[in-house]
XYZ file of C-alpha atoms in Angstrom:
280
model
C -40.334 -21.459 31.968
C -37.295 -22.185 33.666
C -34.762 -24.551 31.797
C -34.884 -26.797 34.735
C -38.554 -27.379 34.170
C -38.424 -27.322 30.480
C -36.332 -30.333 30.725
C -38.183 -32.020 33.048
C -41.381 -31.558 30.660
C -39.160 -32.902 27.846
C -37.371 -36.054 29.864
C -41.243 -36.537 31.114
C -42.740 -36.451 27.179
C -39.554 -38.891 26.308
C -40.086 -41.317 29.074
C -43.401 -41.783 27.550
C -42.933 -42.162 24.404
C -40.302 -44.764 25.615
C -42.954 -46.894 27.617
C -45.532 -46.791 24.682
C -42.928 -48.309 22.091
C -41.156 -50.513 24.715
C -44.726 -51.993 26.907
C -47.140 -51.031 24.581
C -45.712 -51.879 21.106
C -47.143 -48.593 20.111
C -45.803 -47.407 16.773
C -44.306 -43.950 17.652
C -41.045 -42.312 17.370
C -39.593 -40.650 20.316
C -39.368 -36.681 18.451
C -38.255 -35.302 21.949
C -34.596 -36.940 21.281
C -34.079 -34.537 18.743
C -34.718 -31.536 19.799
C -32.275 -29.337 21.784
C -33.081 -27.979 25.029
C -31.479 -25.297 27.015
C -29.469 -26.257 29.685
C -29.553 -25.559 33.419
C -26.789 -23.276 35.249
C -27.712 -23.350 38.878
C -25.207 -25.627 40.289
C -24.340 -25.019 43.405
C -20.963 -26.158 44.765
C -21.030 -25.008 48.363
C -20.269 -26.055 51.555
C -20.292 -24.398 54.824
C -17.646 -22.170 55.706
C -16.096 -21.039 59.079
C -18.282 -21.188 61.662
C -21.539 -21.057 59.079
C -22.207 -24.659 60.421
C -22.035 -23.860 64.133
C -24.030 -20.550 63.425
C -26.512 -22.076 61.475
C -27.390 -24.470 64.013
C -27.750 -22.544 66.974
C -30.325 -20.498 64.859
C -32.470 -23.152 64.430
C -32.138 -24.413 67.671
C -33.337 -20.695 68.727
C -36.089 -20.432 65.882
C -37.301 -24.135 64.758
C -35.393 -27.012 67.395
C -38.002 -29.649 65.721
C -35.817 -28.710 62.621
C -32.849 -30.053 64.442
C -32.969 -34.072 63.823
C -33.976 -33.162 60.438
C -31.081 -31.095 59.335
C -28.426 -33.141 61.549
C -29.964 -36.667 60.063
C -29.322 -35.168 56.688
C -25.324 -33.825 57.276
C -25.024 -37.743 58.680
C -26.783 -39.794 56.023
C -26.455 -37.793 53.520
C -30.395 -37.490 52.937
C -32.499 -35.984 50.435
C -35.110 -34.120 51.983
C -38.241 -36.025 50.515
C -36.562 -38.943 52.272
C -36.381 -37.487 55.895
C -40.333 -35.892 55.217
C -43.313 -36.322 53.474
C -44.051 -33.693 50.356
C -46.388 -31.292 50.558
C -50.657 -31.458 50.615
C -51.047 -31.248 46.753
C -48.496 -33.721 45.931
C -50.100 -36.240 48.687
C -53.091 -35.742 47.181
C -52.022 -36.996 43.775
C -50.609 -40.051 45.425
C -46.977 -39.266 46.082
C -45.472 -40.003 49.185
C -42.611 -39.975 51.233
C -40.564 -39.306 54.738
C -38.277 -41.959 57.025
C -40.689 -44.459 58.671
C -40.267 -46.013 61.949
C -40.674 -49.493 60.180
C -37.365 -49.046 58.123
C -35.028 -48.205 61.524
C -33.286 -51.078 62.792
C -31.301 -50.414 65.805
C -30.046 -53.890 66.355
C -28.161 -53.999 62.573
C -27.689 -50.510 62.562
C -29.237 -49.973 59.204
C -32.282 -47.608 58.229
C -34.355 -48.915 54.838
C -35.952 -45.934 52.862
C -39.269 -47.620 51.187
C -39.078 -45.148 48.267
C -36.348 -43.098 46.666
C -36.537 -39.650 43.851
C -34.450 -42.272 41.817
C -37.277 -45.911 41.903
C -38.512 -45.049 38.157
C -35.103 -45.366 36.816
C -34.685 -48.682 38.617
C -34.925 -52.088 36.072
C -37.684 -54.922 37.671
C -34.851 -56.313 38.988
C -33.484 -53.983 41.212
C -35.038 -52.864 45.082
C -37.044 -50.576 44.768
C -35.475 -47.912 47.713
C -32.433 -48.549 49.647
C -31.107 -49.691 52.809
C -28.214 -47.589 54.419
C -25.870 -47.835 57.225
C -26.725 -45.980 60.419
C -23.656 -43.930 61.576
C -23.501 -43.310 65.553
C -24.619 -40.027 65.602
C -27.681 -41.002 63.538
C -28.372 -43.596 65.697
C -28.428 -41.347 68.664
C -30.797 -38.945 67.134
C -33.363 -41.504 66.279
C -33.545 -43.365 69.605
C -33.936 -39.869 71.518
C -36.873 -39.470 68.839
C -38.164 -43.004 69.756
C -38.183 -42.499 73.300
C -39.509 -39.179 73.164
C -42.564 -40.886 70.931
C -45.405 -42.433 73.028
C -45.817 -46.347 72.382
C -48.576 -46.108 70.340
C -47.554 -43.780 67.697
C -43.957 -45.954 67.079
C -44.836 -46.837 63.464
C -45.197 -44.712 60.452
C -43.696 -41.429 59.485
C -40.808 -40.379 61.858
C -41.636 -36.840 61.629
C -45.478 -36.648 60.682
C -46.187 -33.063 60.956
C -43.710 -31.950 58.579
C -43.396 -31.361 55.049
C -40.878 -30.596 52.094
C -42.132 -26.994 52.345
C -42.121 -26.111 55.659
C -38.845 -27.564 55.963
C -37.647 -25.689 53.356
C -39.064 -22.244 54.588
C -37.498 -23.032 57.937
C -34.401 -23.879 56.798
C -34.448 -20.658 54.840
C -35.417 -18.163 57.911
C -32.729 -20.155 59.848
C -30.493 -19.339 57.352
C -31.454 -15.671 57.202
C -30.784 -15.665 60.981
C -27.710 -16.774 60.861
C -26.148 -14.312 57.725
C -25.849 -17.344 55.842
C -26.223 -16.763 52.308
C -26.023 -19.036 49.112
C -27.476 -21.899 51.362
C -30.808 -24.365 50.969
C -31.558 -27.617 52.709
C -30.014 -29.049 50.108
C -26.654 -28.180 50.970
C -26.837 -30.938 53.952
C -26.853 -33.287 51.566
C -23.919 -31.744 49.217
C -21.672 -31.421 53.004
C -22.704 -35.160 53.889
C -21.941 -36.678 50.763
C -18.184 -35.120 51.163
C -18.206 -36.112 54.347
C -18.597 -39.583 53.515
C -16.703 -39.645 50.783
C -13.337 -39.414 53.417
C -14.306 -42.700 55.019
C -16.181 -44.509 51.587
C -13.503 -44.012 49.117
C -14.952 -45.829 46.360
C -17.353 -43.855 44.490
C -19.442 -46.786 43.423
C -20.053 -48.034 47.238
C -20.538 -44.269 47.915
C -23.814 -43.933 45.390
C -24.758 -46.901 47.152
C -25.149 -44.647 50.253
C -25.948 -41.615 48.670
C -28.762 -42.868 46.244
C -26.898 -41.021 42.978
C -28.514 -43.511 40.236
C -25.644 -41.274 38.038
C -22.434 -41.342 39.013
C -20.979 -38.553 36.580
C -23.508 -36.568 38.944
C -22.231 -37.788 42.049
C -18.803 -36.993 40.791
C -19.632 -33.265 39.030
C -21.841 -31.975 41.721
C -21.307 -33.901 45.314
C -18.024 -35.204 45.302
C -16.446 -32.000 45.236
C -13.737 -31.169 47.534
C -13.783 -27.813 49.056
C -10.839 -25.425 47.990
C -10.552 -25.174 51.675
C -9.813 -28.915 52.600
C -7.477 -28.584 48.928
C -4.989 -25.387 50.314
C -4.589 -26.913 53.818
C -3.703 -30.633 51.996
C -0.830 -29.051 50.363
C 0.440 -26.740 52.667
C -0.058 -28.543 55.782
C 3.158 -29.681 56.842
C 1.813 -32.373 59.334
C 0.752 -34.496 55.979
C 4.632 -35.374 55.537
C 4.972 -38.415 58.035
C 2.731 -41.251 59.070
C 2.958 -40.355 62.711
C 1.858 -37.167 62.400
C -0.967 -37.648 60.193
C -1.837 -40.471 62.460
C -1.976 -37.769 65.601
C -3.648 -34.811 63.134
C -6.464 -37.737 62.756
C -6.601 -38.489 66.317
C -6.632 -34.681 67.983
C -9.479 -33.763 65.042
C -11.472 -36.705 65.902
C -11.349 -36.880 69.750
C -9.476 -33.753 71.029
C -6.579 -33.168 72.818
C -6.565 -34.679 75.909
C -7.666 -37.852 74.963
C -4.895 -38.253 72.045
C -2.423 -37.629 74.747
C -4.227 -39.598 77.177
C -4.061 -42.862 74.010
C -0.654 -42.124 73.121
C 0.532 -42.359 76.801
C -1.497 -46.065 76.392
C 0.530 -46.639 73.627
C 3.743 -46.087 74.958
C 2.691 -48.391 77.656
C 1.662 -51.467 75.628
C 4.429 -53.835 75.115
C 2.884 -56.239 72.119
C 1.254 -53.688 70.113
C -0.375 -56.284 67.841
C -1.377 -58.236 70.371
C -3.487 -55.282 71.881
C -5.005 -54.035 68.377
C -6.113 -57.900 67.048
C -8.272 -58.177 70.681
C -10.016 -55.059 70.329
């Protein structure tokens, strides 16, 4: 076996023991604590590079464009992919469930509530089970094309019904293929998202909040890693020296060209600054 699933046996065996000494009062020892298990080296610190994003999208707009709202809700929210689908036949059939539900979108607070989350058994009575995130615009403009585009009657329950974890993952994969990406799973939305977020959530414990990392020394080790890309252009990009200029390197990234000249010409118009930035 793997060392990924001979952990998972182990941390399984442990949690048990665990609940039959803790809820049970069951006189047992948990053995599994002492025994040393190999550990797992498939860590994958990637994130897309060059035009791999742009490439890998039109491919699965050519191949699988129902894969589209799926991947792009995932680089936004930072999404697991359980949480955006339901799992496969065999797991459904042992009672597990899954996948974004029309019932936890609201458009008029801008939030979307996941029921369930990979991390729930970890959580004490106390604490929701699930979590409620904020909807970023881009989300928010994928999910009300999907509501419109869903007839009246079939507005509740799963968001995407006729997928799964696997053929989402197979898809992604042959996308993937297309494209000459390699190195790459679904998972990697998730990894790009959660560094994405990280520029506009600085605080790592409001970020997990987001995210749904139960472990932070995880969220730190394996998400919140910047690329060496973003790391060479921070130090030798000269336009990081000034305020103004790092104001207008922010402004022609996030809206273009024309507009930051068209906003700076504003600018030089306005006579009370302050007065025109506390009424917007």
């Amino acid at each position: 076996y793997a060392p990924s699933s001979i952990r998972n046996f182990f941390s399984f065996m442990s949690r048990t023991f665990q609940w039959a000494a803790g809820e049970w009062l069951f006189p047992v020892d948990n053995y599994t604590k002492f025994i040393k298990l190999p550990k797992v080296q498939n860590a994958k610190n990637r994130n897309f590079k060059g035009d791999e994003r742009e490439r890998l999208m039109a491919a699965i707009k050519e191949t699988s464009p129902w894969l589209v709202p799926i991947v792009e809700l995932s680089l936004e929210v930072a999404f697991r992919r359980g949480e955006l689908v339901q799992p496969g036949k065999g797991k459904r059939e042992r009672g597990i469930t899954g996948g974004l539900m029309w019932e936890g979108v609201d458009f008029d607070n801008n939030t979307i509530h996941l029921f369930q989350e990979k991390n729930d058994w970890m959580k004490k009575n106390a604490e929701t089970k699930g979590r409620t995130v904020p909807m970023p615009r881009r989300a928010k403009e994928i999910l009300l094309e999907l509501w419109e585009a869903t007839p009246i009657d079939k507005r509740n329950g799963l968001i995407f019904p006729t997928r799964t974890t696997n053929s989402v993952t197979q898809a992604f994969k042959n996308c993937a293929d297309k494209a000459g990406i390699e190195n790459i799973t679904f998972h990697t939305c998730r990894k790009v998202a959660t560094y994405d977020l990280s520029k506009k959530v600085t605080n790592v414990g409001l970020l997990s909040k987001i995210t749904g990392h139960k472990d932070l020394k995880t969220l730190y080790l394996h998400y919140y890693d910047v690329p060496l890309e973003d790391l060479n252009e921070m130090l030798s990009d000269d336009t990081y020296n000034s305020i103004e200029e790092r104001a207008v390197k922010t402004l022609y990234k996030e809206i273009g060209i024309e507009d930051t000249l068209k906003f700076l010409a504003l600018i030089k118009k306005t006579e009370r600054i302050d007065e025109w930035l506390v009424s917007l």
